[in-house]
Amino acid sequence: MSEYSADWLALREPYDRTARNALVLDAVACAFVGQRAISVVDLACGTGSTLRALRRHLPARQNWRLVDNSLSLLARVASYRNPHLTVATAAVDLTRDLELALDGPLDLVTTSALLDLVSPAWLNRLIVEVAARRLPFYGALTYDGRAVTEPLARYDLELLAGFNLHQRTNKGFGPALGPAAAARAAQRFEEFGYTVVLGQSDWVFGPDDRAIQEAVFGGWAEVGSLTTTLSPHEISGWLAWRRARLAEGRSRLRIGHIDIFARPIGRR
């Protein structure tokens, strides 16, 4: 399973929090209105950003199990001194032991920025296990392949296409769904008798958001040599042009994501 650095997760977290779709969050909250306590498992939790974003939308008494394959990321999960909030971490290889991660009494399964990294077979396995337990599922910030750059530069479209192609390579779960993941998840949950709420959760970066734009453009350039016909000289020239626009405060970028909340039909 691919492991992201704590620095990258910290850089993106405030943008993730802003991007999360409000209507999807409202659907999650409404599903548990009147419930005094809730038990949640968060898959591929990183340092706990889903907990931090979602906790105020859920019943006051919360029991969270944060699951990741990275001990170093789990070690960075914050400690909470709150009698109504219990947080436990578990190091689990989700490619091998997904069922173990879902063991025990649960009310909700969550994940963020994961579904586009997994294979069709693994996603199906996840949905089968969640549906067998008739659990609601909240999956946020699934990359969907859309990007809008301003100003538009030569090679933007080629490098975006190359990045999207790379998103379908093996990220530890087998050949990944990449931009097709959110639509596939919605379809499969509906086939298992779930109602599904979808909403866009795009990153929107302005001229002041230089560090994260630099990281995104750097990622496009890094994989461009593997997935496009552009020469190293063309790619480095494109990246230099992009960095110059960042330095001038002239760069804007939108990156497309989708949030999903799937709830079993007939569940209170």
PDB file of C-alpha atoms in Angstrom:
ATOM      1  CA  MET A   1       0.000   0.000   0.000  1.00  0.00           C
ATOM      2  CA  SER A   2       1.318   3.445  -0.883  1.00  0.00           C
ATOM      3  CA  GLU A   3       2.337   5.581   2.081  1.00  0.00           C
ATOM      4  CA  TYR A   4       2.056   9.333   2.036  1.00  0.00           C
ATOM      5  CA  SER A   5       4.394  11.542   4.030  1.00  0.00           C
ATOM      6  CA  ALA A   6       3.168  13.301   7.130  1.00  0.00           C
ATOM      7  CA  ASP A   7       4.305  16.586   5.589  1.00  0.00           C
ATOM      8  CA  TRP A   8       2.085  16.066   2.536  1.00  0.00           C
ATOM      9  CA  LEU A   9      -0.884  15.121   4.698  1.00  0.00           C
ATOM     10  CA  ALA A  10      -0.384  18.211   6.861  1.00  0.00           C
ATOM     11  CA  LEU A  11      -0.108  20.428   3.775  1.00  0.00           C
ATOM     12  CA  ARG A  12      -3.332  19.165   2.249  1.00  0.00           C
ATOM     13  CA  GLU A  13      -5.486  18.861   5.392  1.00  0.00           C
ATOM     14  CA  PRO A  14      -6.807  22.454   5.558  1.00  0.00           C
ATOM     15  CA  TYR A  15      -7.725  22.298   1.871  1.00  0.00           C
ATOM     16  CA  ASP A  16      -9.377  18.922   2.390  1.00  0.00           C
ATOM     17  CA  ARG A  17     -11.429  20.322   5.253  1.00  0.00           C
ATOM     18  CA  THR A  18     -12.633  23.256   3.167  1.00  0.00           C
ATOM     19  CA  ALA A  19     -13.342  21.043   0.147  1.00  0.00           C
ATOM     20  CA  ARG A  20     -15.502  18.420   1.895  1.00  0.00           C
ATOM     21  CA  ASN A  21     -18.971  18.607   0.423  1.00  0.00           C
ATOM     22  CA  ALA A  22     -21.461  20.178   2.856  1.00  0.00           C
ATOM     23  CA  LEU A  23     -24.504  18.328   1.489  1.00  0.00           C
ATOM     24  CA  VAL A  24     -22.768  14.987   1.859  1.00  0.00           C
ATOM     25  CA  LEU A  25     -21.695  15.898   5.392  1.00  0.00           C
ATOM     26  CA  ASP A  26     -25.291  16.854   6.179  1.00  0.00           C
ATOM     27  CA  ALA A  27     -26.444  13.447   4.923  1.00  0.00           C
ATOM     28  CA  VAL A  28     -23.960  11.766   7.261  1.00  0.00           C
ATOM     29  CA  ALA A  29     -25.128  13.879  10.194  1.00  0.00           C
ATOM     30  CA  CYS A  30     -28.816  13.241   9.463  1.00  0.00           C
ATOM     31  CA  ALA A  31     -28.256   9.491   9.413  1.00  0.00           C
ATOM     32  CA  PHE A  32     -27.370   9.563  13.113  1.00  0.00           C
ATOM     33  CA  VAL A  33     -29.738  12.228  14.461  1.00  0.00           C
ATOM     34  CA  GLY A  34     -31.102  11.118  17.828  1.00  0.00           C
ATOM     35  CA  GLN A  35     -28.383   8.537  18.343  1.00  0.00           C
ATOM     36  CA  ARG A  36     -26.513   9.130  21.606  1.00  0.00           C
ATOM     37  CA  ALA A  37     -23.280   7.343  20.707  1.00  0.00           C
ATOM     38  CA  ILE A  38     -21.491   6.156  17.591  1.00  0.00           C
ATOM     39  CA  SER A  39     -18.640   3.785  16.756  1.00  0.00           C
ATOM     40  CA  VAL A  40     -16.589   4.634  13.653  1.00  0.00           C
ATOM     41  CA  VAL A  41     -13.734   2.935  11.835  1.00  0.00           C
ATOM     42  CA  ASP A  42     -11.598   5.126   9.571  1.00  0.00           C
ATOM     43  CA  LEU A  43      -9.646   3.205   6.927  1.00  0.00           C
ATOM     44  CA  ALA A  44      -6.246   4.518   5.766  1.00  0.00           C
ATOM     45  CA  CYS A  45      -6.583   7.215   8.415  1.00  0.00           C
ATOM     46  CA  GLY A  46      -3.169   8.857   8.015  1.00  0.00           C
ATOM     47  CA  THR A  47      -2.799  11.157  11.001  1.00  0.00           C
ATOM     48  CA  GLY A  48      -6.542  11.385  11.709  1.00  0.00           C
ATOM     49  CA  SER A  49      -7.816  14.134   9.417  1.00  0.00           C
ATOM     50  CA  THR A  50     -11.199  12.456   8.847  1.00  0.00           C
ATOM     51  CA  LEU A  51     -11.840  12.350  12.580  1.00  0.00           C
ATOM     52  CA  ARG A  52     -10.962  16.020  12.920  1.00  0.00           C
ATOM     53  CA  ALA A  53     -13.244  16.970  10.033  1.00  0.00           C
ATOM     54  CA  LEU A  54     -16.209  14.741  10.911  1.00  0.00           C
ATOM     55  CA  ARG A  55     -16.455  14.629  14.692  1.00  0.00           C
ATOM     56  CA  ARG A  56     -18.580  17.769  15.058  1.00  0.00           C
ATOM     57  CA  HIS A  57     -21.158  16.292  12.665  1.00  0.00           C
ATOM     58  CA  LEU A  58     -21.721  13.137  14.725  1.00  0.00           C
ATOM     59  CA  PRO A  59     -23.362  12.271  18.072  1.00  0.00           C
ATOM     60  CA  ALA A  60     -21.494  13.588  21.100  1.00  0.00           C
ATOM     61  CA  ARG A  61     -20.260  10.226  22.350  1.00  0.00           C
ATOM     62  CA  GLN A  62     -17.852   8.795  19.788  1.00  0.00           C
ATOM     63  CA  ASN A  63     -15.633   5.747  19.632  1.00  0.00           C
ATOM     64  CA  TRP A  64     -13.122   5.883  16.771  1.00  0.00           C
ATOM     65  CA  ARG A  65     -10.814   3.144  15.517  1.00  0.00           C
ATOM     66  CA  LEU A  66      -8.172   4.667  13.234  1.00  0.00           C
ATOM     67  CA  VAL A  67      -6.632   2.114  10.887  1.00  0.00           C
ATOM     68  CA  ASP A  68      -3.525   2.530   8.744  1.00  0.00           C
ATOM     69  CA  ASN A  69      -0.609   0.401   7.602  1.00  0.00           C
ATOM     70  CA  SER A  70       1.899   3.097   8.626  1.00  0.00           C
ATOM     71  CA  LEU A  71       3.143   3.065  12.195  1.00  0.00           C
ATOM     72  CA  SER A  72       4.847   6.412  11.659  1.00  0.00           C
ATOM     73  CA  LEU A  73       1.573   8.092  10.650  1.00  0.00           C
ATOM     74  CA  LEU A  74      -0.385   6.433  13.447  1.00  0.00           C
ATOM     75  CA  ALA A  75       2.198   7.753  15.906  1.00  0.00           C
ATOM     76  CA  ARG A  76       1.225  11.282  14.850  1.00  0.00           C
ATOM     77  CA  VAL A  77      -2.462  10.848  15.653  1.00  0.00           C
ATOM     78  CA  ALA A  78      -3.357  13.462  18.248  1.00  0.00           C
ATOM     79  CA  SER A  79      -4.230  12.570  21.824  1.00  0.00           C
ATOM     80  CA  TYR A  80      -7.691  13.702  22.912  1.00  0.00           C
ATOM     81  CA  ARG A  81      -8.636  14.542  26.484  1.00  0.00           C
ATOM     82  CA  ASN A  82     -12.363  14.327  26.060  1.00  0.00           C
ATOM     83  CA  PRO A  83     -14.526  11.958  28.140  1.00  0.00           C
ATOM     84  CA  HIS A  84     -16.977  11.643  25.238  1.00  0.00           C
ATOM     85  CA  LEU A  85     -14.341  10.747  22.625  1.00  0.00           C
ATOM     86  CA  THR A  86     -12.394   7.500  22.564  1.00  0.00           C
ATOM     87  CA  VAL A  87      -9.695   7.063  19.923  1.00  0.00           C
ATOM     88  CA  ALA A  88      -7.778   3.840  19.304  1.00  0.00           C
ATOM     89  CA  THR A  89      -5.255   3.208  16.542  1.00  0.00           C
ATOM     90  CA  ALA A  90      -4.585  -0.071  14.770  1.00  0.00           C
ATOM     91  CA  ALA A  91      -1.820  -0.972  12.333  1.00  0.00           C
ATOM     92  CA  VAL A  92      -3.525  -3.099   9.687  1.00  0.00           C
ATOM     93  CA  ASP A  93      -2.469  -4.048   6.170  1.00  0.00           C
ATOM     94  CA  LEU A  94      -5.714  -3.270   4.361  1.00  0.00           C
ATOM     95  CA  THR A  95      -4.656  -5.197   1.275  1.00  0.00           C
ATOM     96  CA  ARG A  96      -4.508  -8.376   3.349  1.00  0.00           C
ATOM     97  CA  ASP A  97      -6.593  -7.852   6.480  1.00  0.00           C
ATOM     98  CA  LEU A  98      -9.509  -5.605   5.521  1.00  0.00           C
ATOM     99  CA  GLU A  99     -11.953  -7.893   7.310  1.00  0.00           C
ATOM    100  CA  LEU A 100      -9.951  -7.533  10.528  1.00  0.00           C
ATOM    101  CA  ALA A 101     -10.233  -3.751  10.304  1.00  0.00           C
ATOM    102  CA  LEU A 102     -14.037  -4.047  10.154  1.00  0.00           C
ATOM    103  CA  ASP A 103     -14.399  -6.471  13.061  1.00  0.00           C
ATOM    104  CA  GLY A 104     -16.473  -5.541  16.091  1.00  0.00           C
ATOM    105  CA  PRO A 105     -19.523  -3.343  16.675  1.00  0.00           C
ATOM    106  CA  LEU A 106     -19.613  -0.429  14.242  1.00  0.00           C
ATOM    107  CA  ASP A 107     -22.055   2.223  13.114  1.00  0.00           C
ATOM    108  CA  LEU A 108     -20.069   3.896  10.317  1.00  0.00           C
ATOM    109  CA  VAL A 109     -17.133   3.202   7.998  1.00  0.00           C
ATOM    110  CA  THR A 110     -15.149   6.190   6.749  1.00  0.00           C
ATOM    111  CA  THR A 111     -12.153   6.904   4.570  1.00  0.00           C
ATOM    112  CA  SER A 112     -10.626   9.877   2.771  1.00  0.00           C
ATOM    113  CA  ALA A 113      -8.467  10.071  -0.353  1.00  0.00           C
ATOM    114  CA  LEU A 114      -8.311   6.291  -0.688  1.00  0.00           C
ATOM    115  CA  LEU A 115     -10.800   4.956  -3.218  1.00  0.00           C
ATOM    116  CA  ASP A 116      -9.000   6.261  -6.318  1.00  0.00           C
ATOM    117  CA  LEU A 117      -5.892   4.332  -5.210  1.00  0.00           C
ATOM    118  CA  VAL A 118      -7.517   0.896  -5.017  1.00  0.00           C
ATOM    119  CA  SER A 119      -8.258  -1.741  -7.626  1.00  0.00           C
ATOM    120  CA  PRO A 120     -11.749  -2.716  -8.796  1.00  0.00           C
ATOM    121  CA  ALA A 121     -11.343  -6.039  -6.991  1.00  0.00           C
ATOM    122  CA  TRP A 122     -10.363  -4.415  -3.690  1.00  0.00           C
ATOM    123  CA  LEU A 123     -13.155  -1.845  -3.914  1.00  0.00           C
ATOM    124  CA  ASN A 124     -15.636  -4.632  -4.540  1.00  0.00           C
ATOM    125  CA  ARG A 125     -14.243  -6.515  -1.555  1.00  0.00           C
ATOM    126  CA  LEU A 126     -14.663  -3.429   0.627  1.00  0.00           C
ATOM    127  CA  ILE A 127     -18.245  -2.869  -0.493  1.00  0.00           C
ATOM    128  CA  VAL A 128     -19.152  -6.540  -0.027  1.00  0.00           C
ATOM    129  CA  GLU A 129     -17.824  -6.450   3.538  1.00  0.00           C
ATOM    130  CA  VAL A 130     -19.519  -3.146   4.378  1.00  0.00           C
ATOM    131  CA  ALA A 131     -22.820  -4.262   2.827  1.00  0.00           C
ATOM    132  CA  ALA A 132     -22.721  -7.622   4.607  1.00  0.00           C
ATOM    133  CA  ARG A 133     -22.702  -5.674   7.882  1.00  0.00           C
ATOM    134  CA  ARG A 134     -25.353  -3.211   6.566  1.00  0.00           C
ATOM    135  CA  LEU A 135     -23.134  -0.302   7.584  1.00  0.00           C
ATOM    136  CA  PRO A 136     -23.240   3.254   6.236  1.00  0.00           C
ATOM    137  CA  PHE A 137     -20.117   4.384   4.388  1.00  0.00           C
ATOM    138  CA  TYR A 138     -18.625   7.870   4.032  1.00  0.00           C
ATOM    139  CA  GLY A 139     -15.798   8.190   1.495  1.00  0.00           C
ATOM    140  CA  ALA A 140     -14.410  11.677   0.974  1.00  0.00           C
ATOM    141  CA  LEU A 141     -12.007  13.364  -1.423  1.00  0.00           C
ATOM    142  CA  THR A 142     -11.825  10.740  -4.143  1.00  0.00           C
ATOM    143  CA  TYR A 143      -9.878  12.211  -7.067  1.00  0.00           C
ATOM    144  CA  ASP A 144     -11.948  12.232 -10.262  1.00  0.00           C
ATOM    145  CA  GLY A 145      -9.445  13.358 -12.906  1.00  0.00           C
ATOM    146  CA  ARG A 146     -10.625  16.951 -13.371  1.00  0.00           C
ATOM    147  CA  ALA A 147      -8.238  19.890 -13.192  1.00  0.00           C
ATOM    148  CA  VAL A 148      -8.449  23.500 -14.323  1.00  0.00           C
ATOM    149  CA  THR A 149      -5.307  25.644 -14.497  1.00  0.00           C
ATOM    150  CA  GLU A 150      -5.155  29.425 -14.746  1.00  0.00           C
ATOM    151  CA  PRO A 151      -3.406  30.684 -16.736  1.00  0.00           C
ATOM    152  CA  LEU A 152      -3.386  27.762 -19.123  1.00  0.00           C
ATOM    153  CA  ALA A 153       0.076  26.665 -20.188  1.00  0.00           C
ATOM    154  CA  ARG A 154       1.349  24.639 -23.083  1.00  0.00           C
ATOM    155  CA  TYR A 155       1.516  20.957 -22.038  1.00  0.00           C
ATOM    156  CA  ASP A 156      -0.991  21.313 -19.163  1.00  0.00           C
ATOM    157  CA  LEU A 157      -3.424  18.961 -20.856  1.00  0.00           C
ATOM    158  CA  GLU A 158      -0.769  16.418 -21.803  1.00  0.00           C
ATOM    159  CA  LEU A 159       0.655  16.331 -18.288  1.00  0.00           C
ATOM    160  CA  LEU A 160      -2.774  16.078 -16.672  1.00  0.00           C
ATOM    161  CA  ALA A 161      -3.621  13.177 -18.971  1.00  0.00           C
ATOM    162  CA  GLY A 162      -0.318  11.566 -18.041  1.00  0.00           C
ATOM    163  CA  PHE A 163      -1.009  12.023 -14.341  1.00  0.00           C
ATOM    164  CA  ASN A 164      -4.463  10.483 -14.718  1.00  0.00           C
ATOM    165  CA  LEU A 165      -2.924   7.541 -16.531  1.00  0.00           C
ATOM    166  CA  HIS A 166      -0.433   7.120 -13.688  1.00  0.00           C
ATOM    167  CA  GLN A 167      -3.296   7.176 -11.179  1.00  0.00           C
ATOM    168  CA  ARG A 168      -4.426   3.865 -12.643  1.00  0.00           C
ATOM    169  CA  THR A 169      -1.141   2.130 -11.865  1.00  0.00           C
ATOM    170  CA  ASN A 170      -0.636  -0.128  -8.848  1.00  0.00           C
ATOM    171  CA  LYS A 171      -0.663   1.828  -5.583  1.00  0.00           C
ATOM    172  CA  GLY A 172      -0.427  -1.316  -3.478  1.00  0.00           C
ATOM    173  CA  PHE A 173      -3.925  -2.683  -4.100  1.00  0.00           C
ATOM    174  CA  GLY A 174      -3.463  -3.775  -7.707  1.00  0.00           C
ATOM    175  CA  PRO A 175      -4.080  -1.622 -10.819  1.00  0.00           C
ATOM    176  CA  ALA A 176      -6.001   1.360  -9.453  1.00  0.00           C
ATOM    177  CA  LEU A 177      -9.388   2.718 -10.487  1.00  0.00           C
ATOM    178  CA  GLY A 178      -8.029   6.253 -10.470  1.00  0.00           C
ATOM    179  CA  PRO A 179     -10.566   8.840 -11.690  1.00  0.00           C
ATOM    180  CA  ALA A 180     -13.257   6.166 -12.201  1.00  0.00           C
ATOM    181  CA  ALA A 181     -13.391   5.209  -8.522  1.00  0.00           C
ATOM    182  CA  ALA A 182     -16.221   7.393  -7.210  1.00  0.00           C
ATOM    183  CA  ALA A 183     -18.638   6.411  -9.966  1.00  0.00           C
ATOM    184  CA  ARG A 184     -17.769   2.739  -9.531  1.00  0.00           C
ATOM    185  CA  ALA A 185     -18.296   2.922  -5.761  1.00  0.00           C
ATOM    186  CA  ALA A 186     -21.685   4.597  -6.154  1.00  0.00           C
ATOM    187  CA  GLN A 187     -22.815   2.003  -8.691  1.00  0.00           C
ATOM    188  CA  ARG A 188     -21.750  -0.947  -6.547  1.00  0.00           C
ATOM    189  CA  PHE A 189     -23.354   0.394  -3.385  1.00  0.00           C
ATOM    190  CA  GLU A 190     -26.622   0.947  -5.242  1.00  0.00           C
ATOM    191  CA  GLU A 191     -26.469  -2.647  -6.490  1.00  0.00           C
ATOM    192  CA  PHE A 192     -26.242  -3.751  -2.849  1.00  0.00           C
ATOM    193  CA  GLY A 193     -29.384  -1.841  -1.900  1.00  0.00           C
ATOM    194  CA  TYR A 194     -27.918   1.430  -0.695  1.00  0.00           C
ATOM    195  CA  THR A 195     -29.021   4.991  -1.247  1.00  0.00           C
ATOM    196  CA  VAL A 196     -26.093   7.140  -2.356  1.00  0.00           C
ATOM    197  CA  VAL A 197     -25.428  10.860  -1.999  1.00  0.00           C
ATOM    198  CA  LEU A 198     -22.625  12.285  -4.150  1.00  0.00           C
ATOM    199  CA  GLY A 199     -21.110  15.752  -4.188  1.00  0.00           C
ATOM    200  CA  GLN A 200     -18.077  17.527  -5.575  1.00  0.00           C
ATOM    201  CA  SER A 201     -15.315  18.321  -3.093  1.00  0.00           C
ATOM    202  CA  ASP A 202     -12.824  20.148  -5.267  1.00  0.00           C
ATOM    203  CA  TRP A 203      -9.600  21.678  -4.064  1.00  0.00           C
ATOM    204  CA  VAL A 204      -9.599  25.368  -5.062  1.00  0.00           C
ATOM    205  CA  PHE A 205      -6.213  27.067  -4.863  1.00  0.00           C
ATOM    206  CA  GLY A 206      -5.601  30.767  -5.324  1.00  0.00           C
ATOM    207  CA  PRO A 207      -2.439  32.863  -5.751  1.00  0.00           C
ATOM    208  CA  ASP A 208      -1.560  32.576  -2.044  1.00  0.00           C
ATOM    209  CA  ASP A 209      -1.697  28.777  -2.040  1.00  0.00           C
ATOM    210  CA  ARG A 210       1.760  28.364  -3.492  1.00  0.00           C
ATOM    211  CA  ALA A 211       3.148  25.406  -1.580  1.00  0.00           C
ATOM    212  CA  ILE A 212       0.363  23.007  -2.460  1.00  0.00           C
ATOM    213  CA  GLN A 213       0.238  24.137  -6.090  1.00  0.00           C
ATOM    214  CA  GLU A 214       3.998  23.587  -6.258  1.00  0.00           C
ATOM    215  CA  ALA A 215       3.485  20.058  -4.910  1.00  0.00           C
ATOM    216  CA  VAL A 216       0.720  19.263  -7.397  1.00  0.00           C
ATOM    217  CA  PHE A 217       2.621  20.588 -10.397  1.00  0.00           C
ATOM    218  CA  GLY A 218       5.761  18.827  -9.232  1.00  0.00           C
ATOM    219  CA  GLY A 219       3.796  15.575  -9.131  1.00  0.00           C
ATOM    220  CA  TRP A 220       2.569  16.079 -12.681  1.00  0.00           C
ATOM    221  CA  ALA A 221       6.119  16.725 -13.867  1.00  0.00           C
ATOM    222  CA  GLU A 222       7.513  13.721 -11.993  1.00  0.00           C
ATOM    223  CA  VAL A 223       5.226  11.206 -13.685  1.00  0.00           C
ATOM    224  CA  GLY A 224       5.137  13.023 -17.024  1.00  0.00           C
ATOM    225  CA  SER A 225       8.333  11.412 -18.219  1.00  0.00           C
ATOM    226  CA  LEU A 226       6.743   7.990 -17.631  1.00  0.00           C
ATOM    227  CA  THR A 227       3.295   8.614 -19.077  1.00  0.00           C
ATOM    228  CA  THR A 228       3.648  11.185 -21.876  1.00  0.00           C
ATOM    229  CA  THR A 229       5.730  11.628 -25.020  1.00  0.00           C
ATOM    230  CA  LEU A 230       7.114  14.940 -23.755  1.00  0.00           C
ATOM    231  CA  SER A 231      10.879  15.248 -23.488  1.00  0.00           C
ATOM    232  CA  PRO A 232      12.625  15.988 -20.163  1.00  0.00           C
ATOM    233  CA  HIS A 233      13.479  19.422 -21.564  1.00  0.00           C
ATOM    234  CA  GLU A 234       9.830  20.160 -22.365  1.00  0.00           C
ATOM    235  CA  ILE A 235       8.685  18.998 -18.930  1.00  0.00           C
ATOM    236  CA  SER A 236      11.332  20.979 -17.058  1.00  0.00           C
ATOM    237  CA  GLY A 237      10.507  24.058 -19.120  1.00  0.00           C
ATOM    238  CA  TRP A 238       6.817  23.655 -18.310  1.00  0.00           C
ATOM    239  CA  LEU A 239       7.562  23.319 -14.597  1.00  0.00           C
ATOM    240  CA  ALA A 240       9.795  26.394 -14.640  1.00  0.00           C
ATOM    241  CA  TRP A 241       7.000  28.376 -16.335  1.00  0.00           C
ATOM    242  CA  ARG A 242       4.495  27.180 -13.744  1.00  0.00           C
ATOM    243  CA  ARG A 243       6.826  28.095 -10.879  1.00  0.00           C
ATOM    244  CA  ALA A 244       7.310  31.566 -12.347  1.00  0.00           C
ATOM    245  CA  ARG A 245       3.544  32.131 -12.393  1.00  0.00           C
ATOM    246  CA  LEU A 246       3.396  30.966  -8.760  1.00  0.00           C
ATOM    247  CA  ALA A 247       6.135  33.416  -7.802  1.00  0.00           C
ATOM    248  CA  GLU A 248       4.249  36.223  -9.544  1.00  0.00           C
ATOM    249  CA  GLY A 249       1.041  35.379  -7.673  1.00  0.00           C
ATOM    250  CA  ARG A 250      -0.763  34.599 -10.919  1.00  0.00           C
ATOM    251  CA  SER A 251      -1.517  30.898 -10.538  1.00  0.00           C
ATOM    252  CA  ARG A 252      -4.914  29.362  -9.764  1.00  0.00           C
ATOM    253  CA  LEU A 253      -5.759  25.668  -9.765  1.00  0.00           C
ATOM    254  CA  ARG A 254      -8.864  23.545  -9.227  1.00  0.00           C
ATOM    255  CA  ILE A 255      -8.527  19.798  -8.658  1.00  0.00           C
ATOM    256  CA  GLY A 256     -11.664  17.650  -8.839  1.00  0.00           C
ATOM    257  CA  HIS A 257     -12.769  15.298  -6.064  1.00  0.00           C
ATOM    258  CA  ILE A 258     -16.014  13.532  -5.184  1.00  0.00           C
ATOM    259  CA  ASP A 259     -17.491  12.734  -1.755  1.00  0.00           C
ATOM    260  CA  ILE A 260     -19.901   9.840  -1.268  1.00  0.00           C
ATOM    261  CA  PHE A 261     -22.236   8.757   1.515  1.00  0.00           C
ATOM    262  CA  ALA A 262     -23.873   5.371   1.039  1.00  0.00           C
ATOM    263  CA  ARG A 263     -26.587   4.215   3.432  1.00  0.00           C
ATOM    264  CA  PRO A 264     -28.480   0.901   3.458  1.00  0.00           C
ATOM    265  CA  ILE A 265     -32.093   1.314   2.386  1.00  0.00           C
ATOM    266  CA  GLY A 266     -34.351   0.692   5.338  1.00  0.00           C
ATOM    267  CA  ARG A 267     -31.763   1.622   7.958  1.00  0.00           C
ATOM    268  CA  ARG A 268     -33.036   4.149  10.466  1.00  0.00           C
TER     269      ARG A 268
END
